[in-house]
């Protein structure tokens, strides 16, 4: 269902009830651009920390506009054994509410605009009929203004700050306005003796209107209703009506109601986000970090400086999030899915071992044909994101004994994937953990290299040719991180580079230290907070495991013990990267023998097609896992409202009645694990 | 005629010939926004210097996109005694030419977008079918790239920088690619024995394509044509064709031509601007400074830092400009025209004493009905700008003896208005003088006042209530210029303020001095150049005249002598300002007696409706002026191609044959002149 400014108010109750009745929601946004840096690659570095990435996205992406918001609600119908969907496609535009409301500026990126144009995006719908919105500060400010105006009105005409005791007399009409004002007074006097009830004055300046209000309030304290209206040409004029006290009160009541309605209109699309937020329901998105950031930024508040604060705000707005891209690139899915882009994922989850999701559009809602792709329409993208979630969630049910065909959005089985947002193109941190501390990979195999700006990736490959496979993560024109495959080579590289003149090598630890010192010297207020980097607790208790979970608030059975020790971080990272196209050629691998080979530094400009991580490591095997009773479940033999209460076989030891208990099955953990999402197996 | 990417190439010759045959051109641009400051008012201060204004516009306005360009060509038809018009409405969008071309980001201002939307602007036409463009640097860069690629191709396949001597052997195919490459070689070998002439490989990565090129070039140095093509989905694949030498050369020639054409396509709309520029014809615009700046910025080069450099660039791109807003607000028009907004001006020049311009749309071109306003479509705005120019120019002919009904675009009569661009909302400098130094008003009646940020205009009026009428020009929240009506009051104001605590007063001279010192200390490179401010020559030779013309390169008969001495700068500036609406209420005048009155600081957001200057001063009277022979005129009894050669009566002394001579008539110069555009009367 397409929703613009024209039908928004009429559709709002439909939207509300769809959210209310849904089991889960899927969302997607379309933006006027991705990155305002010189190119999208500059925005990301494969070894960004979550803090750095958040700061970059906040700085370089929030000036774009989310101008289309897709919402698809999914409600499970027990009798039909399928989901009933309602898809909404909202067009959004920050039309200034009135002349004092903020005049939003946003950036458009021509490649993004051109891409959307090629997909048939209707910009006129956005710019001509987009639904306005306000964030919470703007809304509060506007409500305050309205309240103030109302109080002023209750105390008499005009604005108190304009009215001094003396202004109640006509003395302060400037000489050159006296003629004008006198003529108005004459007209009003005629109105009293005339049949007409209403007099429209000619449009005039704000100053003149002020004088008119003052004069009429002084000269005719009763019997008149005076109001400023606008012509079609946006010229403001005064309308004067004869009224008795009852009529006057009625009119004022009407005006009050009108103001209230205008205010709600101005809050506009934000009301939908408020409803989603208040519902507390699972909100599914695909690669949704930017969607979440934009949603908060546009409809709630400016994004906080600090990542931790952002996480807290996010939890207030979206208490339960699930990112299908993160889910698809995590065990047990990552071995089944070799391309986690939304379009490809949607195709793959229709095929074995997945089961095609059973869905049906609700009456009155258009049904999408996934064979005819309508990608990059936010509503459609939200819809297929939901489909991907359903298939993947249900697939988890096949690991149960006996298998379950339907896994609800409230099932404990999906808990490991909740509130973890996919981090694009970070080599060793797959997700942003919204409800806890982020993963802190050891980066002691990483070197920080500075060099002349003429250097290309090939020069770095040549420089490190003795060290076997390396991985280059560009920082800027004259520096890059180089990851060696063996940590013990770091010292050799440092030693050999000691007398180099054209380049300089530091360990990652030295680099971070230097950066921190620079920040201290630069008096920047940014502090590397408790969740930050390179703190003393960094290496505490965790030997050489690939990851440590510092300040692990929620972890009951930490998985560090399962991590391999020898092969860390990755035996041969190169075999684990796919290069979907040459837009990432800067990071391409070369045979060590051909040091001269070089690659064009073509930069990626689209959000899809970015480097996709398909880790070689294994996560705990899911086979033989049984789902715990969901909190709502009461009778194991009955399926109640889709909350996931199932038959359980005696072969798998389960303890009924014990809630929120974590357990681990006999998974095969012979190799390193790049990351471990599960906390509840 | 609407021109988009779709019909641009087909229409280009029509555009070229319209420019070639025209007597003058009118242009207009539509932008995605006006100012990226908090509001448009912040961009302007009534006492900006031209340098300051240029710097502000460059900083705050150039990130918007000019996405519609209107061009209307006017060719005078002697036999019909009317102008034949051709109107073009170009939609412009910086669609990235290829994957290495710049990815332009531009700002949209929601108020501007909303305004255009309300006027029925078609954003889809811009974003989906806008004509691309390159500035000269980008074009040069692209031509270089193409040239380089061509040379590389001439030297063999592949890119030289990628190819080392060893790469001519297949040795440097990485192990993991060997299978892939061997399969390609097998396929090609099959192609040689097959009937098919052409083989399309599957899409693959840039690195793989590079390997294929190398391998085929090495293995099959002759008989193959190898080319990279793109699928509909923008995936790149290699096409291999069997060719003999002749066929191969033919294909390469075709490719060369295709590249050349693609290059021209990329230069796109800039070619139209180049043609306008090369024609050297009079280019008319209305309030055209931003149009000129955007045109140069988008289609020529980044705007220079320095105003003087900008003037020089402007003269290269547009050697002859005329701003109808400046013309309309200058003698002899300013007394006839009380609203110089384009729409109002167009209405007024149809009425007496003006004569409606006689125009006709050329065959095949749509004719506009000015009664049905299509304002803010760039083509229409350009068209009516041209109409305004025609009426005003012809009106000048009425001052000739005998009067002339038609004044050509080359007439000396319009010379005083040429290359002077209207400066919006500067109190005492009406225009930017592109071909010479700018006016330098004395500002010794101006005070620089700093105060707490709570202060409003009314507080300033109250503070200066003893000094009669004042004018306030806000700089920021805590400072403003206050212009007193009498220069000799400055010292009194300074004295009385000596012990003030909440505010501080400086003379304008002190303020400028302090600013210069601050700039020196701040190590900013910006220098107050020769045309700048407050130089020693500022008061040289000019007594107390309102203006001085420093470095007056072209002035032959300086008009300083005609300026009054007593009433400078303006006796009562307030009566000389019109307030078309309350958006300028901040600057509104109050009766001195009611110091408490206050006004909402509502900011203007549209380009029209800004403070309009209608100076009270007189310029030299135009009556009895005769037009000189235009350079092209030969026979005074014959009208040759509309260049303005006319009958001249003996009553007015003219000297035939003398070209470019300036002269002055017996004008009445009894009062001060705020500015004097004429140099040739």
Coordinates of N, CA and C in Angstrom, one line a residue, chain A residues 5 35-39 64 93-96 98-114 117 121-124 127-128 161-162 164 166 172-176 205-207 209-210 233 236 347 579-583 588-591 594 596-600 602-603 605, chain B residues 5 35-39 64 93-96 98-114 117 121-124 127-128 161-162 164 166 172-176 205-207 209-210 233 236 456 579-583 588-591 594 596-600 602-603 605:
Chain A
X5 N 1.5 11.9 1.6 CA 0.8 12.9 2.4 C -0.7 13.0 2.2
X35 N 27.2 7.7 1.3 CA 28.3 8.3 1.9 C 28.7 9.6 1.3
X36 N 29.0 10.6 2.1 CA 29.4 11.9 1.5 C 30.9 12.0 1.5
X37 N 31.6 10.9 1.7 CA 33.1 11.0 1.5 C 33.4 10.9 0.0
X38 N 34.7 10.9 -0.3 CA 35.1 10.9 -1.7 C 34.6 9.6 -2.4
X39 N 34.5 8.5 -1.6 CA 33.9 7.3 -2.1 C 33.5 6.5 -0.9
X64 N 22.2 12.4 4.6 CA 21.3 12.0 3.5 C 19.9 11.8 4.1
X93 N 9.0 13.2 3.3 CA 9.7 14.4 2.9 C 9.5 15.4 4.0
X94 N 10.6 16.1 4.4 CA 10.5 17.1 5.5 C 10.0 18.4 5.1
X95 N 8.8 18.4 4.5 CA 8.1 19.6 4.1 C 8.0 20.6 5.3
X96 N 8.5 21.8 5.2 CA 8.5 22.7 6.3 C 7.0 22.9 6.7
X98 N 5.6 25.2 8.9 CA 5.2 26.6 8.7 C 6.5 27.4 8.5
X99 N 6.3 28.7 8.6 CA 7.5 29.5 8.2 C 8.5 29.6 9.3
X100 N 8.2 29.1 10.5 CA 9.2 29.1 11.5 C 9.8 27.7 11.8
X101 N 9.3 26.7 11.1 CA 9.7 25.3 11.3 C 11.1 25.1 10.6
X102 N 11.8 24.1 11.0 CA 13.2 23.9 10.5 C 13.2 23.7 9.0
X103 N 14.1 24.3 8.3 CA 14.2 24.1 6.9 C 15.3 23.1 6.6
X104 N 14.9 21.8 6.6 CA 15.9 20.7 6.5 C 16.7 20.8 5.2
X105 N 18.0 20.6 5.3 CA 18.8 20.4 4.1 C 19.3 18.9 4.1
X106 N 19.3 18.3 3.0 CA 19.8 17.0 2.9 C 20.7 16.8 1.7
X107 N 21.6 15.9 1.7 CA 22.5 15.6 0.6 C 21.9 14.6 -0.3
X108 N 22.1 14.8 -1.6 CA 21.8 13.7 -2.6 C 23.1 13.3 -3.2
X109 N 23.3 12.0 -3.4 CA 24.5 11.4 -4.0 C 24.0 11.0 -5.4
X110 N 24.7 11.5 -6.4 CA 24.2 11.3 -7.8 C 24.1 9.8 -8.1
X111 N 25.1 9.0 -7.7 CA 25.1 7.6 -8.0 C 23.9 6.9 -7.4
X112 N 23.6 7.3 -6.1 CA 22.4 6.7 -5.5 C 21.1 7.1 -6.2
X113 N 21.0 8.4 -6.5 CA 19.8 8.9 -7.1 C 19.7 8.2 -8.5
X114 N 20.8 8.1 -9.2 CA 20.7 7.5 -10.5 C 20.3 6.1 -10.4
X117 N 16.7 6.0 -9.7 CA 16.0 6.4 -11.0 C 15.9 5.2 -11.9
X121 N 12.2 4.5 -9.4 CA 11.8 5.3 -8.2 C 11.1 6.5 -8.6
X122 N 10.0 6.8 -7.9 CA 9.2 8.0 -8.2 C 9.6 9.2 -7.3
X123 N 10.4 10.0 -7.7 CA 10.9 11.2 -6.9 C 9.8 12.2 -6.7
X124 N 8.9 12.3 -7.7 CA 7.8 13.3 -7.6 C 7.0 12.9 -6.4
X127 N 8.9 14.2 -3.3 CA 9.1 15.6 -3.1 C 7.8 16.4 -3.1
X128 N 6.8 15.9 -3.9 CA 5.5 16.6 -3.9 C 4.6 16.1 -2.9
X161 N 4.7 39.3 24.2 CA 6.0 39.9 24.2 C 6.0 41.2 23.3
X162 N 4.9 41.3 22.5 CA 4.8 42.5 21.7 C 4.0 43.6 22.4
X164 N 3.1 45.8 25.3 CA 3.4 46.5 26.6 C 2.1 47.2 27.0
X166 N 1.4 50.1 27.4 CA 1.1 51.3 26.5 C 0.5 50.9 25.2
X172 N 0.8 54.0 19.8 CA 2.1 53.6 19.1 C 1.9 53.2 17.7
X173 N 0.9 53.7 17.0 CA 0.8 53.4 15.6 C 1.7 54.5 14.9
X174 N 2.7 54.0 14.2 CA 3.6 55.0 13.5 C 2.8 55.9 12.6
X175 N 3.3 57.1 12.4 CA 2.6 58.1 11.6 C 2.2 57.6 10.2
X176 N 3.2 56.9 9.6 CA 2.9 56.5 8.2 C 1.9 55.3 8.1
X205 N 1.4 43.5 5.6 CA 2.6 43.0 6.3 C 2.4 42.5 7.7
X206 N 3.3 41.8 8.2 CA 3.1 41.3 9.6 C 3.0 42.4 10.6
X207 N 3.8 43.5 10.3 CA 3.7 44.7 11.2 C 2.4 45.3 11.2
X209 N -0.4 43.8 10.4 CA -1.4 42.9 11.0 C -1.3 43.0 12.6
X210 N -0.1 43.2 13.0 CA 0.1 43.4 14.5 C -0.6 44.6 14.9
X233 N -2.0 32.2 -2.7 CA -0.6 32.6 -3.0 C 0.3 32.8 -1.8
X236 N -0.7 36.6 3.6 CA -1.5 36.5 4.8 C -2.4 37.7 4.9
X347 N 16.3 -15.6 -2.9 CA 16.2 -16.8 -3.8 C 16.6 -18.0 -3.1
X579 N 34.9 -12.3 -4.3 CA 35.0 -11.0 -4.9 C 33.9 -11.0 -5.9
X580 N 32.7 -10.5 -5.5 CA 31.6 -10.6 -6.4 C 31.8 -9.8 -7.7
X581 N 32.6 -8.7 -7.6 CA 32.9 -8.0 -8.9 C 34.1 -7.2 -8.6
X582 N 34.6 -6.5 -9.6 CA 35.9 -5.9 -9.4 C 35.8 -4.5 -8.7
X583 N 34.7 -4.2 -8.1 CA 34.7 -3.0 -7.4 C 35.5 -3.1 -6.1
X588 N 42.1 -7.1 -3.8 CA 42.3 -8.4 -4.4 C 43.6 -9.0 -4.1
X589 N 43.7 -10.3 -4.2 CA 44.9 -11.0 -3.9 C 45.7 -11.3 -5.2
X590 N 47.0 -11.2 -5.0 CA 47.9 -11.6 -6.1 C 48.8 -12.7 -5.8
X591 N 49.1 -13.4 -6.8 CA 50.1 -14.5 -6.6 C 51.4 -13.8 -6.1
X594 N 54.2 -12.7 -8.7 CA 54.0 -11.6 -9.7 C 53.9 -10.3 -9.0
X596 N 54.7 -7.5 -9.6 CA 54.5 -6.3 -10.4 C 53.0 -6.1 -10.7
X597 N 52.3 -7.1 -10.6 CA 50.9 -6.9 -10.9 C 50.3 -5.8 -10.1
X598 N 49.3 -5.1 -10.7 CA 48.7 -3.9 -10.1 C 47.3 -3.9 -10.4
X599 N 46.5 -3.2 -9.6 CA 45.1 -3.2 -9.9 C 44.6 -1.8 -9.8
X600 N 43.7 -1.5 -10.6 CA 43.0 -0.2 -10.6 C 42.3 0.0 -9.3
X602 N 39.5 1.0 -8.3 CA 38.1 1.3 -8.6 C 37.4 1.1 -7.3
X603 N 36.6 2.1 -7.0 CA 35.9 2.1 -5.7 C 34.4 1.6 -5.9
X605 N 30.6 1.6 -5.3 CA 29.7 2.7 -5.1 C 28.3 2.3 -4.7
Chain B
X5 N 18.0 14.1 -21.3 CA 19.0 13.2 -21.8 C 18.5 12.5 -23.1
X35 N 20.4 28.5 0.2 CA 21.5 28.7 1.3 C 21.5 27.6 2.2
X36 N 22.7 27.1 2.5 CA 22.8 26.0 3.5 C 23.1 26.5 4.9
X37 N 23.0 27.8 5.1 CA 23.0 28.4 6.5 C 21.8 28.1 7.2
X38 N 21.7 28.5 8.5 CA 20.5 28.3 9.2 C 19.3 28.9 8.6
X39 N 19.5 30.0 7.9 CA 18.4 30.7 7.1 C 19.1 31.6 6.1
X64 N 24.4 23.4 -3.7 CA 23.1 23.1 -4.3 C 23.4 22.8 -5.8
X93 N 21.3 16.8 -14.8 CA 21.6 15.9 -13.6 C 23.0 15.3 -13.8
X94 N 23.9 15.4 -12.8 CA 25.2 14.8 -12.9 C 25.3 13.3 -12.8
X95 N 24.6 12.7 -13.7 CA 24.7 11.2 -13.8 C 26.1 10.8 -13.9
X96 N 26.6 9.9 -13.0 CA 28.0 9.5 -13.2 C 28.2 8.8 -14.6
X98 N 30.8 7.0 -15.8 CA 31.1 5.6 -15.7 C 31.6 5.4 -14.2
X99 N 32.2 4.2 -14.0 CA 32.4 3.9 -12.6 C 33.6 4.7 -12.0
X100 N 34.4 5.3 -12.9 CA 35.5 6.1 -12.3 C 35.2 7.6 -12.3
X101 N 34.0 8.0 -12.8 CA 33.7 9.4 -12.9 C 33.2 9.9 -11.6
X102 N 33.4 11.2 -11.3 CA 33.0 11.8 -10.0 C 31.6 11.5 -9.6
X103 N 31.4 11.2 -8.4 CA 30.1 10.9 -7.8 C 29.6 12.2 -7.1
X104 N 29.0 13.1 -7.8 CA 28.6 14.4 -7.3 C 27.6 14.3 -6.2
X105 N 27.9 15.0 -5.1 CA 26.9 15.1 -4.0 C 26.4 16.6 -4.1
X106 N 25.1 16.7 -3.9 CA 24.5 18.1 -3.8 C 23.5 18.1 -2.7
X107 N 23.3 19.4 -2.2 CA 22.3 19.5 -1.1 C 21.0 19.9 -1.7
X108 N 19.9 19.4 -1.0 CA 18.6 19.9 -1.3 C 18.1 20.6 -0.1
X109 N 17.4 21.7 -0.3 CA 16.8 22.5 0.8 C 15.3 22.2 0.8
X110 N 14.8 21.7 1.8 CA 13.4 21.3 1.7 C 12.4 22.4 1.4
X111 N 12.7 23.6 1.8 CA 11.8 24.7 1.5 C 11.8 25.0 0.0
X112 N 13.0 24.9 -0.6 CA 13.1 25.2 -2.1 C 12.5 24.0 -2.9
X113 N 12.8 22.8 -2.4 CA 12.2 21.6 -3.1 C 10.6 21.7 -3.0
X114 N 10.2 22.0 -1.8 CA 8.7 22.1 -1.6 C 8.1 23.2 -2.5
X117 N 8.1 22.0 -6.0 CA 7.0 21.0 -6.1 C 5.7 21.6 -6.2
X121 N 6.9 21.4 -10.5 CA 8.2 21.0 -11.1 C 8.3 19.4 -11.2
X122 N 8.9 18.9 -12.3 CA 9.0 17.5 -12.5 C 10.4 17.0 -12.1
X123 N 10.5 16.5 -10.8 CA 11.7 16.0 -10.4 C 12.2 14.7 -11.1
X124 N 11.2 13.9 -11.5 CA 11.6 12.7 -12.2 C 12.3 13.0 -13.5
X127 N 15.9 13.8 -12.4 CA 16.7 12.7 -11.8 C 16.8 11.5 -12.7
X128 N 15.7 11.2 -13.5 CA 15.7 10.1 -14.4 C 16.3 10.4 -15.8
X161 N 50.5 -0.2 -17.5 CA 51.0 -0.2 -16.1 C 50.8 -1.5 -15.5
X162 N 49.9 -2.3 -16.0 CA 49.7 -3.6 -15.5 C 50.6 -4.7 -16.1
X164 N 54.0 -6.1 -17.2 CA 55.5 -6.1 -17.1 C 55.9 -7.0 -18.2
X166 N 57.4 -9.7 -18.0 CA 57.0 -11.1 -17.7 C 55.6 -11.4 -17.8
X172 N 52.2 -15.7 -14.7 CA 51.7 -15.0 -13.5 C 50.2 -15.2 -13.3
X173 N 49.7 -16.3 -13.8 CA 48.3 -16.6 -13.5 C 48.3 -17.3 -12.1
X174 N 47.6 -16.7 -11.1 CA 47.6 -17.3 -9.8 C 47.1 -18.7 -9.9
X175 N 47.5 -19.6 -9.0 CA 47.1 -21.0 -9.0 C 45.6 -21.1 -9.1
X176 N 45.0 -20.4 -8.2 CA 43.5 -20.6 -8.1 C 42.7 -20.1 -9.3
X205 N 35.2 -11.2 -12.7 CA 35.8 -10.1 -12.0 C 36.8 -9.3 -12.9
X206 N 37.1 -8.1 -12.5 CA 38.1 -7.3 -13.3 C 39.5 -8.0 -13.3
X207 N 39.8 -8.6 -12.2 CA 41.1 -9.3 -12.2 C 41.1 -10.5 -13.2
X209 N 39.2 -10.7 -15.9 CA 39.2 -10.1 -17.2 C 40.6 -9.8 -17.6
X210 N 41.4 -9.2 -16.7 CA 42.7 -8.8 -17.0 C 43.6 -10.0 -17.4
X233 N 22.4 -5.9 -16.5 CA 22.5 -5.8 -15.0 C 23.8 -5.2 -14.6
X236 N 30.0 -7.0 -16.1 CA 30.9 -6.9 -17.2 C 31.3 -8.3 -17.6
X456 N 16.9 42.0 20.9 CA 16.2 42.0 19.7 C 16.3 43.3 19.0
X579 N 8.4 47.3 2.1 CA 8.4 46.1 2.8 C 7.3 45.2 2.1
X580 N 7.6 44.4 1.1 CA 6.6 43.7 0.4 C 5.9 42.7 1.3
X581 N 6.5 42.2 2.3 CA 5.8 41.3 3.2 C 6.6 41.2 4.5
X582 N 6.1 40.5 5.4 CA 6.7 40.6 6.7 C 7.9 39.7 6.9
X583 N 8.4 39.1 5.8 CA 9.6 38.3 6.0 C 10.8 39.1 6.3
X588 N 12.2 46.2 10.1 CA 11.1 47.1 10.0 C 11.4 48.3 10.8
X589 N 10.8 49.4 10.4 CA 11.0 50.6 11.2 C 9.9 50.8 12.2
X590 N 10.3 51.4 13.4 CA 9.3 51.7 14.4 C 9.3 53.2 14.7
X591 N 8.2 53.6 15.1 CA 8.1 54.9 15.6 C 9.0 55.1 16.8
X594 N 7.6 54.5 20.4 CA 7.2 53.2 21.0 C 8.4 52.3 21.0
X596 N 9.1 50.1 22.9 CA 8.9 48.7 23.3 C 8.4 47.7 22.2
X597 N 8.0 48.3 21.2 CA 7.5 47.4 20.1 C 8.6 46.4 19.7
X598 N 8.1 45.3 19.3 CA 9.1 44.3 18.9 C 8.5 43.5 17.7
X599 N 9.4 42.8 17.0 CA 8.9 42.1 15.8 C 9.5 40.7 15.8
X600 N 8.7 39.8 15.4 CA 9.2 38.5 15.2 C 10.3 38.4 14.2
X602 N 11.1 36.7 11.8 CA 10.7 35.7 10.8 C 11.7 35.9 9.6
X603 N 12.3 34.8 9.2 CA 13.3 34.9 8.1 C 12.7 34.6 6.8
X605 N 12.6 33.1 3.2 CA 13.2 31.8 2.7 C 13.1 31.8 1.1

